[in-house]
Coordinates of C-alpha atoms and ligand atoms in Angstrom, one line a residue:
X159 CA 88.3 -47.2 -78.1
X160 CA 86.2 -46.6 -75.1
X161 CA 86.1 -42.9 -74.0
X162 CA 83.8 -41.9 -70.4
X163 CA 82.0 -39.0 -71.5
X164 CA 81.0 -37.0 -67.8
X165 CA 77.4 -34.4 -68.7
X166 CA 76.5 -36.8 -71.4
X167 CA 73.0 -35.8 -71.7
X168 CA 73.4 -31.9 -71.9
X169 CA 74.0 -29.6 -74.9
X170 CA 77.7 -30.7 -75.6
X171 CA 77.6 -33.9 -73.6
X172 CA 75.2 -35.5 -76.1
X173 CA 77.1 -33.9 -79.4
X174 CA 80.4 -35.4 -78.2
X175 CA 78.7 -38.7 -77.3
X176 CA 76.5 -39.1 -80.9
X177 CA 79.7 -38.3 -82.4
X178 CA 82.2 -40.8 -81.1
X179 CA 79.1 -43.3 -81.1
X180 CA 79.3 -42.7 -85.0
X181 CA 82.4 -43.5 -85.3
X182 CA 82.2 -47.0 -83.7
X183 CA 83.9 -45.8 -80.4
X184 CA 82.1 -47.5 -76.9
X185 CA 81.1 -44.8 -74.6
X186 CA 80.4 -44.5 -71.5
X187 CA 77.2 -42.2 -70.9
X188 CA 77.5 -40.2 -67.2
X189 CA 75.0 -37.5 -66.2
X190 CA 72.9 -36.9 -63.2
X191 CA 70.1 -34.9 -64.8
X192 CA 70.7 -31.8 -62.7
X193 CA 67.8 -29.6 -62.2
X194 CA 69.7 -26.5 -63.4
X195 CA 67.3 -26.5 -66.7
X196 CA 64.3 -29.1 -67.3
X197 CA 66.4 -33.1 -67.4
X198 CA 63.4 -33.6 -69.6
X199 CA 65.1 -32.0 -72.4
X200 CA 68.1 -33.7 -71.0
X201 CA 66.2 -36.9 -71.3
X202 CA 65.5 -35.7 -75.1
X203 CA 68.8 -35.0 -75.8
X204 CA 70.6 -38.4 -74.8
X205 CA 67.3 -40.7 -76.4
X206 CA 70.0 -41.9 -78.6
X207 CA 72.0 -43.7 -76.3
X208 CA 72.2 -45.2 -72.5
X209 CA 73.4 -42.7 -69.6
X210 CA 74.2 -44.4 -66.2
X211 CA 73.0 -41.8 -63.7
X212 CA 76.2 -40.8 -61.5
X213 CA 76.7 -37.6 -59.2
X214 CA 80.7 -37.0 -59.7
X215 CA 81.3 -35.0 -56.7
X216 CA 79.7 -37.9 -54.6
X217 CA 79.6 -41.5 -56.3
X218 CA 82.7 -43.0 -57.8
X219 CA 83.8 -43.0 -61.7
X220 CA 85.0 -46.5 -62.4
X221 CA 87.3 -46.1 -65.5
X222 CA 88.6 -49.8 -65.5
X223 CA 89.6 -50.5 -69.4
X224 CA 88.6 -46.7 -70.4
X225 CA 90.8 -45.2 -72.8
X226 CA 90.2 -41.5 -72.0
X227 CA 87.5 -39.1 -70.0
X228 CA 85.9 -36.0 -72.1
X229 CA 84.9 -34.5 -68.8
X230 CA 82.3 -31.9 -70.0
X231 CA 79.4 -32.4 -66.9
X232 CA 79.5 -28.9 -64.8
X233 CA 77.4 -26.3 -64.0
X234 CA 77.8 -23.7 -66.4
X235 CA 75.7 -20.1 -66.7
X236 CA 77.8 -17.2 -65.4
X237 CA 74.8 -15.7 -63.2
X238 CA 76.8 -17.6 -60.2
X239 CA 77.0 -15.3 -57.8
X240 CA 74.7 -15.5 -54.8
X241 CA 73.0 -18.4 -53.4
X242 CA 74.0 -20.1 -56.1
X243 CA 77.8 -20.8 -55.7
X244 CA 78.0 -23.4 -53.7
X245 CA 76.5 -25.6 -57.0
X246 CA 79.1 -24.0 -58.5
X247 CA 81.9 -25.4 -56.4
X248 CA 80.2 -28.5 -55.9
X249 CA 79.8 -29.4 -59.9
X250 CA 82.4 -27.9 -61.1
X251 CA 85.4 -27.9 -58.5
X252 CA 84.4 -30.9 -56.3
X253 CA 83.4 -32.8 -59.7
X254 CA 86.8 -32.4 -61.1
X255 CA 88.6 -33.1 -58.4
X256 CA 87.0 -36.8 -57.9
X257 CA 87.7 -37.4 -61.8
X258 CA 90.7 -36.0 -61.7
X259 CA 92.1 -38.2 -58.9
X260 CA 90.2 -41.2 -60.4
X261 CA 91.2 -40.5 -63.6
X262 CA 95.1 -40.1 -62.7
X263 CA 94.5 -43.6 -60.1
X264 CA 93.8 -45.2 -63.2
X265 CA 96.3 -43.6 -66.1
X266 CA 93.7 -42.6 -68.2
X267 CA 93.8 -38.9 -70.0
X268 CA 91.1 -36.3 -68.9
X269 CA 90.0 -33.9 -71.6
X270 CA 88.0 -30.5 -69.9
X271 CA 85.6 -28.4 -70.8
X272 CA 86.8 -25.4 -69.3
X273 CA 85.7 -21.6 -70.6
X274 CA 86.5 -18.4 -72.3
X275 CA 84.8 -17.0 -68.7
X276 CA 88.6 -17.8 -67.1
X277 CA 89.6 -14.3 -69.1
X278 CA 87.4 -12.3 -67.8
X279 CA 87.3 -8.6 -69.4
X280 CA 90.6 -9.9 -71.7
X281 CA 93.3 -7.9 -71.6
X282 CA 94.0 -8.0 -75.2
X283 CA 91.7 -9.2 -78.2
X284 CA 92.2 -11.7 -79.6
X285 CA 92.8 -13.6 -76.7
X286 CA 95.6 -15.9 -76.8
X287 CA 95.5 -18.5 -73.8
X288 CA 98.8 -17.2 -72.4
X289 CA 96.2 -13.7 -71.9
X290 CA 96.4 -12.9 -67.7
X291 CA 93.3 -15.3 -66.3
X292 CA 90.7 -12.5 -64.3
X293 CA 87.7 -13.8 -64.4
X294 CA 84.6 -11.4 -63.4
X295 CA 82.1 -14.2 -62.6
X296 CA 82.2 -16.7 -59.5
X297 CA 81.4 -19.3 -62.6
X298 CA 84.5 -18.4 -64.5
X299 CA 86.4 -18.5 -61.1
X300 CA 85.2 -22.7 -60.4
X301 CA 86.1 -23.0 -64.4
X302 CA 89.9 -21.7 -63.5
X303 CA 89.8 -23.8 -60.5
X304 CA 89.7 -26.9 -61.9
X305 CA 92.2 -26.1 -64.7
X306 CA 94.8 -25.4 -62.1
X307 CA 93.8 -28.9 -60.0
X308 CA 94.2 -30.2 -63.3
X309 CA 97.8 -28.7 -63.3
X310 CA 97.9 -30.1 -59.4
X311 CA 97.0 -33.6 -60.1
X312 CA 99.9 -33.6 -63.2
X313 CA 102.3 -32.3 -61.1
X314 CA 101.6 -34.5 -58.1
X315 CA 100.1 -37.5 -59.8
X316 CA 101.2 -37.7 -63.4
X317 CA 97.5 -36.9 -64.1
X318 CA 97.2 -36.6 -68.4
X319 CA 95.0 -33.8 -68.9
X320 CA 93.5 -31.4 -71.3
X321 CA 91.8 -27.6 -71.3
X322 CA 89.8 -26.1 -73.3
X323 CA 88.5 -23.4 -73.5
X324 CA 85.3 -23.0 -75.1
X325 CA 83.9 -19.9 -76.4
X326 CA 80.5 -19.6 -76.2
X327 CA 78.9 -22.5 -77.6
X328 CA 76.1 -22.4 -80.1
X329 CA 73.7 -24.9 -82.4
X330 CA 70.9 -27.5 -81.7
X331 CA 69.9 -28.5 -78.0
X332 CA 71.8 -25.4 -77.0
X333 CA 70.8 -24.8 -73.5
X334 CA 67.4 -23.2 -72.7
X335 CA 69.1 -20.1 -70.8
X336 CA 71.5 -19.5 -73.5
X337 CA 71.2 -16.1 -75.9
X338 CA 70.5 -17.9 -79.1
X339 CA 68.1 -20.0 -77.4
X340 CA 66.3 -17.8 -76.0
X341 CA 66.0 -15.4 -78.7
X342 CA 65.1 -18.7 -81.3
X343 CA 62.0 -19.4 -78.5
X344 CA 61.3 -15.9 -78.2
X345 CA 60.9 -15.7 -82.2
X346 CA 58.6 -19.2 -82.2
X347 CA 56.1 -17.4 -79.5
X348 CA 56.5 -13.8 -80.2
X349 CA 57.1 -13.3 -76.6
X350 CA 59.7 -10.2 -75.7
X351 CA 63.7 -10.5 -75.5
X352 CA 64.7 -8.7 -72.3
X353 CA 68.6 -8.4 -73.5
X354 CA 71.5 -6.8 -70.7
X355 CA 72.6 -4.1 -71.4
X356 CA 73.3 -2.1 -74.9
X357 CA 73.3 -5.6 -76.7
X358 CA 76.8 -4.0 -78.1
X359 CA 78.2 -7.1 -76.1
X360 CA 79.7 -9.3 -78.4
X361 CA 81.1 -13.1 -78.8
X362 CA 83.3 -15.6 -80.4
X363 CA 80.2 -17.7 -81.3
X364 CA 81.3 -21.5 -82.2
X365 CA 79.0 -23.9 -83.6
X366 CA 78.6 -27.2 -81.4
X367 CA 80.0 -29.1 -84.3
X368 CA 83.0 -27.6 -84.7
X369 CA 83.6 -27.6 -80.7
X370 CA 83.2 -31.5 -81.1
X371 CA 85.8 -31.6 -83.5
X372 CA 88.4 -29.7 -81.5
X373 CA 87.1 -32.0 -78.4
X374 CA 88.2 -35.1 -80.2
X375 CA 90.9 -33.9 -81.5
X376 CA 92.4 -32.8 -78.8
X377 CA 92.0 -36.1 -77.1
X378 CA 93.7 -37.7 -79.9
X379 CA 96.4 -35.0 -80.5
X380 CA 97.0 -32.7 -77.8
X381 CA 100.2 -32.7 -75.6
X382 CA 99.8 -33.2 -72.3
X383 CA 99.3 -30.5 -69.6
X384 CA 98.0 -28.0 -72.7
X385 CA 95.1 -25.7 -73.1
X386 CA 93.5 -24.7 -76.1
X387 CA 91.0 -21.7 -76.8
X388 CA 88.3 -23.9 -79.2
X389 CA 86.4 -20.4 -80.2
X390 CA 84.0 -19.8 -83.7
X391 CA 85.9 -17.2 -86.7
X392 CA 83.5 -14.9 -86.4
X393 CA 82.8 -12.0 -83.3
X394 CA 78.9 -11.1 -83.7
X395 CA 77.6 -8.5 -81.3
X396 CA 74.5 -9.5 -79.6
X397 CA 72.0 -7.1 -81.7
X398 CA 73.8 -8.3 -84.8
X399 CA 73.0 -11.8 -84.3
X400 CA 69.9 -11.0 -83.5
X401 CA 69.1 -9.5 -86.8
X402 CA 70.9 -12.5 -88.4
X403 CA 68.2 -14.5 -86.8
X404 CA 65.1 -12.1 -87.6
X405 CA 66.1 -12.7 -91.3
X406 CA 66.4 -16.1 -91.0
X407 CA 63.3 -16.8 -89.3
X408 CA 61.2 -13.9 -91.3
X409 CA 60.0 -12.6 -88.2
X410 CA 60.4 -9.8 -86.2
X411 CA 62.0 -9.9 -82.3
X412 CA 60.7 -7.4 -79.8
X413 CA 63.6 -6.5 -77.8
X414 CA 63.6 -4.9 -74.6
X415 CA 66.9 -3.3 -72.7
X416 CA 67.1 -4.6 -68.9
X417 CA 70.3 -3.8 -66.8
X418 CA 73.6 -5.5 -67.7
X419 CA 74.1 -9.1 -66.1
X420 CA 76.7 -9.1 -63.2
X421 CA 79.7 -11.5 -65.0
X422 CA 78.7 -10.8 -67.9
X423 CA 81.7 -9.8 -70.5
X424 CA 81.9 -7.1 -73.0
X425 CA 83.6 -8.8 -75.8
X426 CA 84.7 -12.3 -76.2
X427 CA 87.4 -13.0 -79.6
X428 CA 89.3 -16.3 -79.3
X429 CA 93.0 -16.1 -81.0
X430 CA 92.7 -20.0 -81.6
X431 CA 96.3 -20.1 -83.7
X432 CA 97.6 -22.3 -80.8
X433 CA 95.5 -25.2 -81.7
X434 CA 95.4 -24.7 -85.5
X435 CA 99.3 -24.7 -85.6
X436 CA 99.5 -27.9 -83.2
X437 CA 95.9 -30.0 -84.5
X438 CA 95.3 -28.3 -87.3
X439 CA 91.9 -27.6 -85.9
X440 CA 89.6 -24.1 -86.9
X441 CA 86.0 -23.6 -86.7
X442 CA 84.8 -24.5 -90.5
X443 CA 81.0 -23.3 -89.8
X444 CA 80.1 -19.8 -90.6
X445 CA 78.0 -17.9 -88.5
X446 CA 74.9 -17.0 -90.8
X447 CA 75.0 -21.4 -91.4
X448 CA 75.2 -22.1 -87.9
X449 CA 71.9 -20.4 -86.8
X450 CA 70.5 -21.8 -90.3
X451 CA 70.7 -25.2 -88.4
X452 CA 69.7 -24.1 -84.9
X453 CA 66.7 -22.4 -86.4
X454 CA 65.6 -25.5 -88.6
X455 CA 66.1 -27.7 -84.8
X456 CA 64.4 -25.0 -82.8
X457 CA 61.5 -24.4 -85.3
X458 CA 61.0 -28.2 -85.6
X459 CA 61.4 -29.2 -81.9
X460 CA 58.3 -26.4 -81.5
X461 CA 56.2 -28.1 -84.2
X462 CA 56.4 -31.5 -82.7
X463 CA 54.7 -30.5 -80.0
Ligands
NAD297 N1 77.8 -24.0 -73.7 C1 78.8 -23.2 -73.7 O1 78.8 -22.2 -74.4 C2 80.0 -23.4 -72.8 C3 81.1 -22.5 -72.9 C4 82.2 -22.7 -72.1 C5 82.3 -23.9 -71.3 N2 81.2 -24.7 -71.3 C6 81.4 -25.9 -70.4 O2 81.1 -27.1 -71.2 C7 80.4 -28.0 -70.4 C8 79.1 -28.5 -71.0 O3 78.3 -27.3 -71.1 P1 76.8 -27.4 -71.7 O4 76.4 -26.1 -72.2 O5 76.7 -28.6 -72.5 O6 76.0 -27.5 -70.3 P2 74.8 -28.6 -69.9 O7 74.2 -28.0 -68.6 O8 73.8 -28.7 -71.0 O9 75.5 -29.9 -69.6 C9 76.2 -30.2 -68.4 C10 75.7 -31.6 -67.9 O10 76.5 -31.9 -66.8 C11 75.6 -32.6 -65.9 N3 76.1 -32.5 -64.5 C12 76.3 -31.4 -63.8 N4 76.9 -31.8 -62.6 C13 77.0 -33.1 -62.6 C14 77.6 -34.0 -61.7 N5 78.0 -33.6 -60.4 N6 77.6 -35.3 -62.0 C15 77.1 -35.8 -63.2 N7 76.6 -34.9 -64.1 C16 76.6 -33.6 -63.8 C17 74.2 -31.9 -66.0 O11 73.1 -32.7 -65.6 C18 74.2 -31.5 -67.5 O12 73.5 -32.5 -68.2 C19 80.3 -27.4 -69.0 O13 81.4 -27.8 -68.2 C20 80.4 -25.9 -69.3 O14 80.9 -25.2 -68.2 C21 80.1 -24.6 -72.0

């Protein structure tokens, strides 16, 4: 088969890409190494394989003899609001838009990385994907927005496309501005963790490996129009997977408390039964093993230097 993958060369990009790679699959590479965190780690990240360098909300997706798009290039972070937005709208909404309509041109199925941001504060934990969609960040917002052009472009076009909805995403090459990132960096140079708020806040943590799985799967297996939460077992607060990684590592994290992050939820807890009961999909990877493996990459990557 011969699968498009759209943000290639960032955290989940490259996962998805090494994995259908490994399977014997052709892919299509697509990233234009946006500035949003150092491309040279996006550079590092897609070493294994060749990215052709396309802008999607300006140059066009050719997807002659593709047989489906994991469309995972955005801009993510949900510190969006600001001067900031209009990268927002531009990667996320315009992005989709032009892959959506290129993507229903051509007949070919679209899987999205959408977000557990499109719930906002949840009205009910777990969250089931037929929870009211509120989101509280202007990211979250661009994330609904092209789940619902998505929904446009099948209605009007007979566009074939996927959501899901990923809860936040954890394990090697995780982004540089991400929590367990920042806290495995802050351990490596015993610098000091300015965490927002109480650090009560808590997540569905999913490991990148099992968000790959679910990403595959769901291009393979899903029904058309659906969306899926792809979210980890486990709900860790922040502080408590903090102290997960301070054993871990052996070391000690100095933490200090700066004001809560505008967009930033309490809680986060995926109810992920719809995709277990129709792909047989749930996350396999355990917390305290999951941060086993982004510690080993993190503590390495520092080592090579
Ligand atoms: N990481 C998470 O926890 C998480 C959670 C929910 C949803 N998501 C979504 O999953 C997707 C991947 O997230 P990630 O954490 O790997 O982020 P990432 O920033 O590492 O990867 C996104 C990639 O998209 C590329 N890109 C952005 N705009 C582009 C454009 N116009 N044309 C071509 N390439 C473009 C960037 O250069 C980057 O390499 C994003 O859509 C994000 O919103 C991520």
């Amino acid at each position: 088969m011969r699968f498009v993958v759209t943000g290639a060369a960032g955290f989940i990009g490259s996962h998805v890409s090494e994995a259908l790679l490994a399977r014997g699959d052709d892919v299509v590479a697509v990233d234009c190494f946006t500035d949003y965190y150092d491309p040279r780690e996006k550079e590092e990240n897609a070493s294994g394989f060749p990215v052709l360098r396309l802008d999607l909300a300006g140059d066009d997706l050719d997807l002659d003899g593709v047989d489906g798009v994991f469309h995972l290039a955005g801009q993510p972070g949900v510190r969006s609001f600001g001067e900031a937005f209009p990268l927002y709208l531009r990667r996320n909404v315009l992005a989709s838009q032009r892959v959506f309509q290129s993507a229903a041109e051509a007949g070919v199925r679209v899987v999205l990385a959408s977000s557990s941001s499109v719930y906002g504060e949840a009205e009910r934990y777990p969250t089931p994907e037929d929870a009211r969609a509120e989101p509280i960040s202007p990211y979250g917002i661009t994330k609904l927005a092209c789940e619902q052009l998505a929904h446009a472009y099948a209605t009007g076009f007979g566009l074939d496309a996927i959501g899901l909805r990923y809860f936040t995403v954890y394990g090697p090459r995780q982004r540089p501005d991400m929590f367990f990132r920042r806290v495995c960096d802050l351990l490596l140079s015993a610098g000091t963790f300015e965490i927002f708020g109480t650090g009560d806040q808590s997540r569905s943590f999913t490991e990148v490996s099992d968000v790959v799985s679910a990403t595959i799967a769901a291009m393979e297996g899903a029904s058309a129009g659906v969306i899926y939460n792809v979210g980890g077992g486990e709900e860790a607060s922040m502080l408590g997977a903090i102290a997960l990684l301070e054993q871990i590592s052996g070391r000690t994290l100095d933490v200090r408390h700066v004001d809560r992050a505008r967009g930033d939820v309490a809680r986060t807890k995926a109810d992920v039964s719809r995709i277990r009961d129709a792909l047989g999909w749930e996350p396999s990877i355990s917390l305290a093993d999951g941060l086993e493996r982004m510690w080993a990459w993190a503590s390495a990557r520092v080592a090579a230097r």
